[in-house]
Amino acid sequence: MFGELLAPRFLHWLFDGFVLTLILSLLTCLVATGLGFALCLARISPSRIWSWPARAYLALFRNTPLLVQLFFWYFGVTALLPEALVMWLNQPRSLNLVLFEIEWPSFEFLAGFWGLMLYTAAFICEEFRAGVGSVRVEQRAAGLALGFKPAQVWRYIVFPQALRTALGPLLGQYMNALKNSSLTMAIGLAELSYASRQVETETFKTFQAFGFATLLYVASIALIEVIGQLIARSKWYRQGGV
Amino acid sequence: MKKLTALTALTLAVLSGLAHADRLDDIKKSGVLRVASFDSNPPFGFVDAKSKQIEGLDVDYAKAIADKLGVKLQLQPTNPANRVPLLVANKVDLVLANFTITPERAEQVNFSIPYFASGQQFIVKKGTLKSEADLNTWRVGVDKGTVNEGVLREKFPGAKVVAYDDTPFAFTALRNGNVQAITQDGPKLIGLLANVPDKDKYEVPPFTISNDLIGVGIPKGEARLTDVVNETLTELEADGKAQGIYDAWFGPTTKTPLTRLYKIGDKS
């Protein structure tokens, strides 16, 4: 019905692309969560020295298309960097980490990760902020009245509730990050979308190539969803363990 | 009765085919050589802004063939898709329109010996490419979804291939140093470089990794006409006129200088 399947060689291409998509998305989500949390702290800080730069960051990264941002980091910024540094960044090399060796990522990967991470962090920051906003201000006052120090109020009263509220939207942002990673093909990163297009060009089996890519995306998004469900149903979460 | 009609029609068709089988005589009798060429594909065939006439490399060869036959040249503008139909329908005598020789086309038309070759080449920063083999370890930019990408992977399996959406993007990556070379058809690369402000920093190394041979399209079965065209082309190469035509369009003093790698009569 759908014609022949793809030869193993092409499935291998798709698989390589998929692995790269997963690594890129995972790294992005991890780092962006940290940065997003820090941004959120800055954004809700009463001091303007902190909150205004955070506001500017959010406005800049949330109000411009990700594709333009990726082009900016990959094509725009490298045009300004000294030639020797670009050469160094582009040189293939291995990092020797005592026990094992990993290949230094390509410049496309670095630029793609950097662009996607900064973009995602802006959205994650806003999810955290919405979570904090859901905890009524009176609770902080009550905490202080009970003799908590301000830091303890945040640690034991505000954040546990904020994180619980933010969990759903946060997972949504992780899914977005995974899907947005496909845009890095525009700067030549050989992730899943790039691989599917390449397979299509080589084999002319359009349906199979893009069909496979779609399935892999759907499967990984579903996995995030399942993880979310597991967390929400866990005893630890229901008993307010965050 | 029906059968007979069909048979008559067939016979007539065959006879008329035979009667026209010698196009060379027809051309000489009428004193006009009708040639199809491009009118918007510089520098092969394009309408010159000053003279308002179709000019170009293909046109120069057409003129040379007409001169050899001692007849007037009449040009017929065409687009790529019409080249074969024009020949098959006897609307023109020859096609000189950047016409790549392929086995599929050769079933429908005759081809002369090649008079031009365009091949996949590279742009690199001047002086960086010491030998062709270097490309095997380099990062090379290509256009996504082109034949060039496949050829590059095949010839240089060690090269790190980075595919971009189009040639200007690939060139930007080369300028920035993200890739060390980009690859495309030679004439296209030269056309791209012609509009770059700092073009002196780049070069197109004089070798190709694939060859599209361009020949004159001739109606199927016109053996004598094919011989005359081949003879003319061989003569043009022998007396240096072919080099002159090439230099007029791709020579070092033109806007699109490209080293001549293929000469008429070369085995490819």
PDB file of N, CA, C and O in Angstrom, chain B residues 3-67:
ATOM      1  N   LYS B   3      -8.262  -0.482 -42.827  1.00  0.00           N
ATOM      2  CA  LYS B   3      -6.892  -0.972 -42.772  1.00  0.00           C
ATOM      3  C   LYS B   3      -6.056  -0.337 -43.872  1.00  0.00           C
ATOM      4  O   LYS B   3      -4.918   0.071 -43.674  1.00  0.00           O
ATOM      5  N   LEU B   4      -6.678  -0.263 -45.032  1.00  0.00           N
ATOM      6  CA  LEU B   4      -5.972   0.268 -46.190  1.00  0.00           C
ATOM      7  C   LEU B   4      -5.585   1.733 -45.943  1.00  0.00           C
ATOM      8  O   LEU B   4      -4.467   2.157 -46.232  1.00  0.00           O
ATOM      9  N   THR B   5      -6.543   2.468 -45.366  1.00  0.00           N
ATOM     10  CA  THR B   5      -6.265   3.875 -45.091  1.00  0.00           C
ATOM     11  C   THR B   5      -5.062   4.009 -44.161  1.00  0.00           C
ATOM     12  O   THR B   5      -4.149   4.819 -44.391  1.00  0.00           O
ATOM     13  N   ALA B   6      -5.096   3.167 -43.132  1.00  0.00           N
ATOM     14  CA  ALA B   6      -3.999   3.217 -42.168  1.00  0.00           C
ATOM     15  C   ALA B   6      -2.684   2.907 -42.853  1.00  0.00           C
ATOM     16  O   ALA B   6      -1.659   3.563 -42.607  1.00  0.00           O
ATOM     17  N   LEU B   7      -2.724   1.930 -43.727  1.00  0.00           N
ATOM     18  CA  LEU B   7      -1.515   1.516 -44.436  1.00  0.00           C
ATOM     19  C   LEU B   7      -1.018   2.649 -45.324  1.00  0.00           C
ATOM     20  O   LEU B   7       0.176   2.970 -45.345  1.00  0.00           O
ATOM     21  N   THR B   8      -1.956   3.290 -46.003  1.00  0.00           N
ATOM     22  CA  THR B   8      -1.582   4.401 -46.876  1.00  0.00           C
ATOM     23  C   THR B   8      -0.933   5.514 -46.063  1.00  0.00           C
ATOM     24  O   THR B   8       0.112   6.063 -46.444  1.00  0.00           O
ATOM     25  N   ALA B   9      -1.578   5.801 -44.946  1.00  0.00           N
ATOM     26  CA  ALA B   9      -1.058   6.863 -44.092  1.00  0.00           C
ATOM     27  C   ALA B   9       0.356   6.533 -43.653  1.00  0.00           C
ATOM     28  O   ALA B   9       1.264   7.387 -43.673  1.00  0.00           O
ATOM     29  N   LEU B  10       0.546   5.279 -43.266  1.00  0.00           N
ATOM     30  CA  LEU B  10       1.861   4.848 -42.801  1.00  0.00           C
ATOM     31  C   LEU B  10       2.892   4.995 -43.922  1.00  0.00           C
ATOM     32  O   LEU B  10       3.989   5.534 -43.733  1.00  0.00           O
ATOM     33  N   THR B  11       2.518   4.518 -45.109  1.00  0.00           N
ATOM     34  CA  THR B  11       3.420   4.594 -46.258  1.00  0.00           C
ATOM     35  C   THR B  11       3.786   6.046 -46.537  1.00  0.00           C
ATOM     36  O   THR B  11       4.952   6.382 -46.744  1.00  0.00           O
ATOM     37  N   LEU B  12       2.762   6.886 -46.534  1.00  0.00           N
ATOM     38  CA  LEU B  12       3.010   8.305 -46.797  1.00  0.00           C
ATOM     39  C   LEU B  12       3.966   8.892 -45.774  1.00  0.00           C
ATOM     40  O   LEU B  12       4.884   9.649 -46.112  1.00  0.00           O
ATOM     41  N   ALA B  13       3.701   8.496 -44.521  1.00  0.00           N
ATOM     42  CA  ALA B  13       4.550   9.012 -43.444  1.00  0.00           C
ATOM     43  C   ALA B  13       5.999   8.600 -43.661  1.00  0.00           C
ATOM     44  O   ALA B  13       6.923   9.410 -43.556  1.00  0.00           O
ATOM     45  N   VAL B  14       6.172   7.337 -43.998  1.00  0.00           N
ATOM     46  CA  VAL B  14       7.532   6.831 -44.217  1.00  0.00           C
ATOM     47  C   VAL B  14       8.158   7.549 -45.411  1.00  0.00           C
ATOM     48  O   VAL B  14       9.297   8.000 -45.365  1.00  0.00           O
ATOM     49  N   LEU B  15       7.371   7.675 -46.488  1.00  0.00           N
ATOM     50  CA  LEU B  15       7.892   8.310 -47.699  1.00  0.00           C
ATOM     51  C   LEU B  15       8.260   9.763 -47.438  1.00  0.00           C
ATOM     52  O   LEU B  15       9.325  10.222 -47.831  1.00  0.00           O
ATOM     53  N   SER B  16       7.336  10.457 -46.738  1.00  0.00           N
ATOM     54  CA  SER B  16       7.634  11.863 -46.478  1.00  0.00           C
ATOM     55  C   SER B  16       8.871  11.978 -45.604  1.00  0.00           C
ATOM     56  O   SER B  16       9.669  12.890 -45.740  1.00  0.00           O
ATOM     57  N   GLY B  17       9.005  11.005 -44.699  1.00  0.00           N
ATOM     58  CA  GLY B  17      10.212  10.977 -43.857  1.00  0.00           C
ATOM     59  C   GLY B  17      11.445  10.825 -44.728  1.00  0.00           C
ATOM     60  O   GLY B  17      12.437  11.540 -44.564  1.00  0.00           O
ATOM     61  N   LEU B  18      11.356   9.935 -45.688  1.00  0.00           N
ATOM     62  CA  LEU B  18      12.502   9.699 -46.562  1.00  0.00           C
ATOM     63  C   LEU B  18      12.785  10.937 -47.411  1.00  0.00           C
ATOM     64  O   LEU B  18      13.923  11.337 -47.598  1.00  0.00           O
ATOM     65  N   ALA B  19      11.688  11.534 -47.893  1.00  0.00           N
ATOM     66  CA  ALA B  19      11.858  12.695 -48.758  1.00  0.00           C
ATOM     67  C   ALA B  19      12.579  13.809 -48.014  1.00  0.00           C
ATOM     68  O   ALA B  19      13.353  14.562 -48.587  1.00  0.00           O
ATOM     69  N   HIS B  20      12.342  13.886 -46.665  1.00  0.00           N
ATOM     70  CA  HIS B  20      12.969  14.943 -45.877  1.00  0.00           C
ATOM     71  C   HIS B  20      14.270  14.491 -45.245  1.00  0.00           C
ATOM     72  O   HIS B  20      14.888  15.237 -44.530  1.00  0.00           O
ATOM     73  N   ALA B  21      14.614  13.232 -45.537  1.00  0.00           N
ATOM     74  CA  ALA B  21      15.733  12.665 -44.814  1.00  0.00           C
ATOM     75  C   ALA B  21      17.004  13.466 -45.019  1.00  0.00           C
ATOM     76  O   ALA B  21      17.889  13.418 -44.189  1.00  0.00           O
ATOM     77  N   ASP B  22      17.086  14.180 -46.093  1.00  0.00           N
ATOM     78  CA  ASP B  22      18.305  14.952 -46.201  1.00  0.00           C
ATOM     79  C   ASP B  22      18.106  16.436 -45.959  1.00  0.00           C
ATOM     80  O   ASP B  22      17.897  17.224 -46.874  1.00  0.00           O
ATOM     81  N   ARG B  23      18.195  16.761 -44.695  1.00  0.00           N
ATOM     82  CA  ARG B  23      17.984  18.137 -44.271  1.00  0.00           C
ATOM     83  C   ARG B  23      19.102  19.050 -44.775  1.00  0.00           C
ATOM     84  O   ARG B  23      18.881  20.221 -45.053  1.00  0.00           O
ATOM     85  N   LEU B  24      20.289  18.480 -44.912  1.00  0.00           N
ATOM     86  CA  LEU B  24      21.433  19.293 -45.341  1.00  0.00           C
ATOM     87  C   LEU B  24      21.153  19.955 -46.696  1.00  0.00           C
ATOM     88  O   LEU B  24      21.398  21.149 -46.879  1.00  0.00           O
ATOM     89  N   ASP B  25      20.588  19.161 -47.625  1.00  0.00           N
ATOM     90  CA  ASP B  25      20.259  19.711 -48.948  1.00  0.00           C
ATOM     91  C   ASP B  25      19.201  20.801 -48.815  1.00  0.00           C
ATOM     92  O   ASP B  25      19.276  21.834 -49.478  1.00  0.00           O
ATOM     93  N   ASP B  26      18.190  20.539 -47.961  1.00  0.00           N
ATOM     94  CA  ASP B  26      17.118  21.524 -47.756  1.00  0.00           C
ATOM     95  C   ASP B  26      17.684  22.852 -47.273  1.00  0.00           C
ATOM     96  O   ASP B  26      17.270  23.914 -47.731  1.00  0.00           O
ATOM     97  N   ILE B  27      18.595  22.751 -46.306  1.00  0.00           N
ATOM     98  CA  ILE B  27      19.178  23.971 -45.741  1.00  0.00           C
ATOM     99  C   ILE B  27      19.914  24.751 -46.808  1.00  0.00           C
ATOM    100  O   ILE B  27      19.743  25.963 -46.957  1.00  0.00           O
ATOM    101  N   LYS B  28      20.706  24.020 -47.605  1.00  0.00           N
ATOM    102  CA  LYS B  28      21.500  24.702 -48.638  1.00  0.00           C
ATOM    103  C   LYS B  28      20.590  25.314 -49.689  1.00  0.00           C
ATOM    104  O   LYS B  28      20.854  26.404 -50.195  1.00  0.00           O
ATOM    105  N   LYS B  29      19.487  24.596 -50.025  1.00  0.00           N
ATOM    106  CA  LYS B  29      18.570  25.088 -51.042  1.00  0.00           C
ATOM    107  C   LYS B  29      17.887  26.376 -50.568  1.00  0.00           C
ATOM    108  O   LYS B  29      17.788  27.348 -51.300  1.00  0.00           O
ATOM    109  N   SER B  30      17.438  26.343 -49.296  1.00  0.00           N
ATOM    110  CA  SER B  30      16.709  27.511 -48.793  1.00  0.00           C
ATOM    111  C   SER B  30      17.659  28.639 -48.392  1.00  0.00           C
ATOM    112  O   SER B  30      17.248  29.791 -48.277  1.00  0.00           O
ATOM    113  N   GLY B  31      18.906  28.299 -48.167  1.00  0.00           N
ATOM    114  CA  GLY B  31      19.892  29.329 -47.804  1.00  0.00           C
ATOM    115  C   GLY B  31      19.742  29.845 -46.378  1.00  0.00           C
ATOM    116  O   GLY B  31      20.304  30.876 -46.035  1.00  0.00           O
ATOM    117  N   VAL B  32      18.984  29.125 -45.553  1.00  0.00           N
ATOM    118  CA  VAL B  32      18.771  29.574 -44.172  1.00  0.00           C
ATOM    119  C   VAL B  32      18.974  28.400 -43.216  1.00  0.00           C
ATOM    120  O   VAL B  32      18.448  27.312 -43.455  1.00  0.00           O
ATOM    121  N   LEU B  33      19.757  28.622 -42.146  1.00  0.00           N
ATOM    122  CA  LEU B  33      19.902  27.617 -41.092  1.00  0.00           C
ATOM    123  C   LEU B  33      19.084  28.084 -39.890  1.00  0.00           C
ATOM    124  O   LEU B  33      19.335  29.153 -39.341  1.00  0.00           O
ATOM    125  N   ARG B  34      18.075  27.296 -39.539  1.00  0.00           N
ATOM    126  CA  ARG B  34      17.215  27.689 -38.415  1.00  0.00           C
ATOM    127  C   ARG B  34      17.732  27.033 -37.141  1.00  0.00           C
ATOM    128  O   ARG B  34      17.808  25.801 -37.059  1.00  0.00           O
ATOM    129  N   VAL B  35      18.111  27.840 -36.166  1.00  0.00           N
ATOM    130  CA  VAL B  35      18.713  27.324 -34.929  1.00  0.00           C
ATOM    131  C   VAL B  35      17.912  27.810 -33.725  1.00  0.00           C
ATOM    132  O   VAL B  35      17.582  28.997 -33.629  1.00  0.00           O
ATOM    133  N   ALA B  36      17.591  26.886 -32.818  1.00  0.00           N
ATOM    134  CA  ALA B  36      16.939  27.274 -31.556  1.00  0.00           C
ATOM    135  C   ALA B  36      18.012  27.502 -30.506  1.00  0.00           C
ATOM    136  O   ALA B  36      18.917  26.682 -30.353  1.00  0.00           O
ATOM    137  N   SER B  37      17.913  28.637 -29.795  1.00  0.00           N
ATOM    138  CA  SER B  37      18.839  28.844 -28.673  1.00  0.00           C
ATOM    139  C   SER B  37      18.125  29.630 -27.581  1.00  0.00           C
ATOM    140  O   SER B  37      17.036  30.146 -27.790  1.00  0.00           O
ATOM    141  N   PHE B  38      18.756  29.684 -26.416  1.00  0.00           N
ATOM    142  CA  PHE B  38      18.152  30.403 -25.290  1.00  0.00           C
ATOM    143  C   PHE B  38      18.237  31.904 -25.521  1.00  0.00           C
ATOM    144  O   PHE B  38      19.177  32.391 -26.160  1.00  0.00           O
ATOM    145  N   ASP B  39      17.256  32.626 -24.965  1.00  0.00           N
ATOM    146  CA  ASP B  39      17.345  34.083 -25.042  1.00  0.00           C
ATOM    147  C   ASP B  39      17.455  34.718 -23.657  1.00  0.00           C
ATOM    148  O   ASP B  39      17.423  35.928 -23.517  1.00  0.00           O
ATOM    149  N   SER B  40      17.561  33.891 -22.612  1.00  0.00           N
ATOM    150  CA  SER B  40      17.677  34.483 -21.267  1.00  0.00           C
ATOM    151  C   SER B  40      18.560  33.622 -20.373  1.00  0.00           C
ATOM    152  O   SER B  40      18.248  33.406 -19.210  1.00  0.00           O
ATOM    153  N   ASN B  41      19.623  33.093 -20.937  1.00  0.00           N
ATOM    154  CA  ASN B  41      20.518  32.248 -20.147  1.00  0.00           C
ATOM    155  C   ASN B  41      21.961  32.661 -20.407  1.00  0.00           C
ATOM    156  O   ASN B  41      22.714  31.948 -21.068  1.00  0.00           O
ATOM    157  N   PRO B  42      22.349  33.858 -19.907  1.00  0.00           N
ATOM    158  CA  PRO B  42      23.722  34.291 -20.157  1.00  0.00           C
ATOM    159  C   PRO B  42      24.706  33.366 -19.451  1.00  0.00           C
ATOM    160  O   PRO B  42      24.365  32.861 -18.380  1.00  0.00           O
ATOM    161  N   PRO B  43      25.884  33.142 -19.982  1.00  0.00           N
ATOM    162  CA  PRO B  43      26.353  33.713 -21.251  1.00  0.00           C
ATOM    163  C   PRO B  43      26.147  32.757 -22.423  1.00  0.00           C
ATOM    164  O   PRO B  43      26.810  32.914 -23.435  1.00  0.00           O
ATOM    165  N   PHE B  44      25.236  31.796 -22.295  1.00  0.00           N
ATOM    166  CA  PHE B  44      25.059  30.824 -23.389  1.00  0.00           C
ATOM    167  C   PHE B  44      24.201  31.410 -24.507  1.00  0.00           C
ATOM    168  O   PHE B  44      24.545  31.317 -25.671  1.00  0.00           O
ATOM    169  N   GLY B  45      23.078  32.016 -24.131  1.00  0.00           N
ATOM    170  CA  GLY B  45      22.226  32.673 -25.110  1.00  0.00           C
ATOM    171  C   GLY B  45      21.352  33.674 -24.390  1.00  0.00           C
ATOM    172  O   GLY B  45      20.667  33.304 -23.440  1.00  0.00           O
ATOM    173  N   PHE B  46      21.437  34.945 -24.767  1.00  0.00           N
ATOM    174  CA  PHE B  46      20.656  35.978 -24.083  1.00  0.00           C
ATOM    175  C   PHE B  46      20.498  37.164 -25.011  1.00  0.00           C
ATOM    176  O   PHE B  46      21.291  37.343 -25.947  1.00  0.00           O
ATOM    177  N   VAL B  47      19.474  37.970 -24.759  1.00  0.00           N
ATOM    178  CA  VAL B  47      19.271  39.168 -25.572  1.00  0.00           C
ATOM    179  C   VAL B  47      20.204  40.252 -25.043  1.00  0.00           C
ATOM    180  O   VAL B  47      20.126  40.641 -23.888  1.00  0.00           O
ATOM    181  N   ASP B  48      21.106  40.691 -25.891  1.00  0.00           N
ATOM    182  CA  ASP B  48      22.058  41.716 -25.488  1.00  0.00           C
ATOM    183  C   ASP B  48      21.347  43.054 -25.310  1.00  0.00           C
ATOM    184  O   ASP B  48      20.526  43.449 -26.146  1.00  0.00           O
ATOM    185  N   ALA B  49      21.673  43.739 -24.207  1.00  0.00           N
ATOM    186  CA  ALA B  49      20.953  44.968 -23.872  1.00  0.00           C
ATOM    187  C   ALA B  49      21.163  46.046 -24.932  1.00  0.00           C
ATOM    188  O   ALA B  49      20.270  46.841 -25.199  1.00  0.00           O
ATOM    189  N   LYS B  50      22.353  46.083 -25.536  1.00  0.00           N
ATOM    190  CA  LYS B  50      22.646  47.140 -26.512  1.00  0.00           C
ATOM    191  C   LYS B  50      22.130  46.786 -27.900  1.00  0.00           C
ATOM    192  O   LYS B  50      21.402  47.542 -28.524  1.00  0.00           O
ATOM    193  N   SER B  51      22.520  45.617 -28.382  1.00  0.00           N
ATOM    194  CA  SER B  51      22.203  45.288 -29.776  1.00  0.00           C
ATOM    195  C   SER B  51      20.789  44.760 -29.953  1.00  0.00           C
ATOM    196  O   SER B  51      20.290  44.687 -31.068  1.00  0.00           O
ATOM    197  N   LYS B  52      20.131  44.391 -28.862  1.00  0.00           N
ATOM    198  CA  LYS B  52      18.778  43.796 -28.904  1.00  0.00           C
ATOM    199  C   LYS B  52      18.753  42.485 -29.704  1.00  0.00           C
ATOM    200  O   LYS B  52      17.727  42.064 -30.177  1.00  0.00           O
ATOM    201  N   GLN B  53      19.912  41.902 -29.919  1.00  0.00           N
ATOM    202  CA  GLN B  53      19.990  40.636 -30.629  1.00  0.00           C
ATOM    203  C   GLN B  53      20.334  39.521 -29.640  1.00  0.00           C
ATOM    204  O   GLN B  53      20.904  39.787 -28.596  1.00  0.00           O
ATOM    205  N   ILE B  54      19.977  38.270 -30.031  1.00  0.00           N
ATOM    206  CA  ILE B  54      20.388  37.149 -29.198  1.00  0.00           C
ATOM    207  C   ILE B  54      21.878  36.899 -29.415  1.00  0.00           C
ATOM    208  O   ILE B  54      22.330  36.791 -30.562  1.00  0.00           O
ATOM    209  N   GLU B  55      22.628  36.866 -28.310  1.00  0.00           N
ATOM    210  CA  GLU B  55      24.052  36.614 -28.407  1.00  0.00           C
ATOM    211  C   GLU B  55      24.456  35.586 -27.362  1.00  0.00           C
ATOM    212  O   GLU B  55      23.647  35.217 -26.522  1.00  0.00           O
ATOM    213  N   GLY B  56      25.699  35.171 -27.439  1.00  0.00           N
ATOM    214  CA  GLY B  56      26.181  34.235 -26.428  1.00  0.00           C
ATOM    215  C   GLY B  56      27.076  33.162 -27.028  1.00  0.00           C
ATOM    216  O   GLY B  56      27.310  33.131 -28.243  1.00  0.00           O
ATOM    217  N   LEU B  57      27.558  32.294 -26.159  1.00  0.00           N
ATOM    218  CA  LEU B  57      28.468  31.247 -26.586  1.00  0.00           C
ATOM    219  C   LEU B  57      27.802  30.308 -27.580  1.00  0.00           C
ATOM    220  O   LEU B  57      28.364  29.989 -28.626  1.00  0.00           O
ATOM    221  N   ASP B  58      26.568  29.884 -27.288  1.00  0.00           N
ATOM    222  CA  ASP B  58      25.855  28.988 -28.198  1.00  0.00           C
ATOM    223  C   ASP B  58      25.650  29.646 -29.553  1.00  0.00           C
ATOM    224  O   ASP B  58      25.781  29.007 -30.603  1.00  0.00           O
ATOM    225  N   VAL B  59      25.332  30.950 -29.517  1.00  0.00           N
ATOM    226  CA  VAL B  59      25.042  31.680 -30.753  1.00  0.00           C
ATOM    227  C   VAL B  59      26.296  31.780 -31.621  1.00  0.00           C
ATOM    228  O   VAL B  59      26.240  31.641 -32.845  1.00  0.00           O
ATOM    229  N   ASP B  60      27.459  31.977 -30.961  1.00  0.00           N
ATOM    230  CA  ASP B  60      28.702  32.059 -31.724  1.00  0.00           C
ATOM    231  C   ASP B  60      28.976  30.753 -32.467  1.00  0.00           C
ATOM    232  O   ASP B  60      29.447  30.763 -33.615  1.00  0.00           O
ATOM    233  N   TYR B  61      28.707  29.644 -31.793  1.00  0.00           N
ATOM    234  CA  TYR B  61      28.892  28.350 -32.466  1.00  0.00           C
ATOM    235  C   TYR B  61      27.891  28.202 -33.609  1.00  0.00           C
ATOM    236  O   TYR B  61      28.232  27.697 -34.682  1.00  0.00           O
ATOM    237  N   ALA B  62      26.653  28.636 -33.400  1.00  0.00           N
ATOM    238  CA  ALA B  62      25.641  28.551 -34.454  1.00  0.00           C
ATOM    239  C   ALA B  62      26.083  29.359 -35.678  1.00  0.00           C
ATOM    240  O   ALA B  62      25.958  28.901 -36.819  1.00  0.00           O
ATOM    241  N   LYS B  63      26.643  30.557 -35.417  1.00  0.00           N
ATOM    242  CA  LYS B  63      27.123  31.401 -36.521  1.00  0.00           C
ATOM    243  C   LYS B  63      28.213  30.680 -37.301  1.00  0.00           C
ATOM    244  O   LYS B  63      28.223  30.681 -38.536  1.00  0.00           O
ATOM    245  N   ALA B  64      29.128  30.024 -36.544  1.00  0.00           N
ATOM    246  CA  ALA B  64      30.245  29.337 -37.192  1.00  0.00           C
ATOM    247  C   ALA B  64      29.737  28.209 -38.090  1.00  0.00           C
ATOM    248  O   ALA B  64      30.249  28.007 -39.196  1.00  0.00           O
ATOM    249  N   ILE B  65      28.696  27.504 -37.635  1.00  0.00           N
ATOM    250  CA  ILE B  65      28.155  26.405 -38.439  1.00  0.00           C
ATOM    251  C   ILE B  65      27.474  26.955 -39.692  1.00  0.00           C
ATOM    252  O   ILE B  65      27.642  26.427 -40.798  1.00  0.00           O
ATOM    253  N   ALA B  66      26.722  28.045 -39.521  1.00  0.00           N
ATOM    254  CA  ALA B  66      26.051  28.663 -40.675  1.00  0.00           C
ATOM    255  C   ALA B  66      27.081  29.138 -41.698  1.00  0.00           C
ATOM    256  O   ALA B  66      26.903  28.954 -42.914  1.00  0.00           O
ATOM    257  N   ASP B  67      28.177  29.731 -41.204  1.00  0.00           N
ATOM    258  CA  ASP B  67      29.233  30.184 -42.112  1.00  0.00           C
ATOM    259  C   ASP B  67      29.812  29.026 -42.902  1.00  0.00           C
ATOM    260  O   ASP B  67      30.059  29.127 -44.105  1.00  0.00           O
TER     261      ASP B  67
END
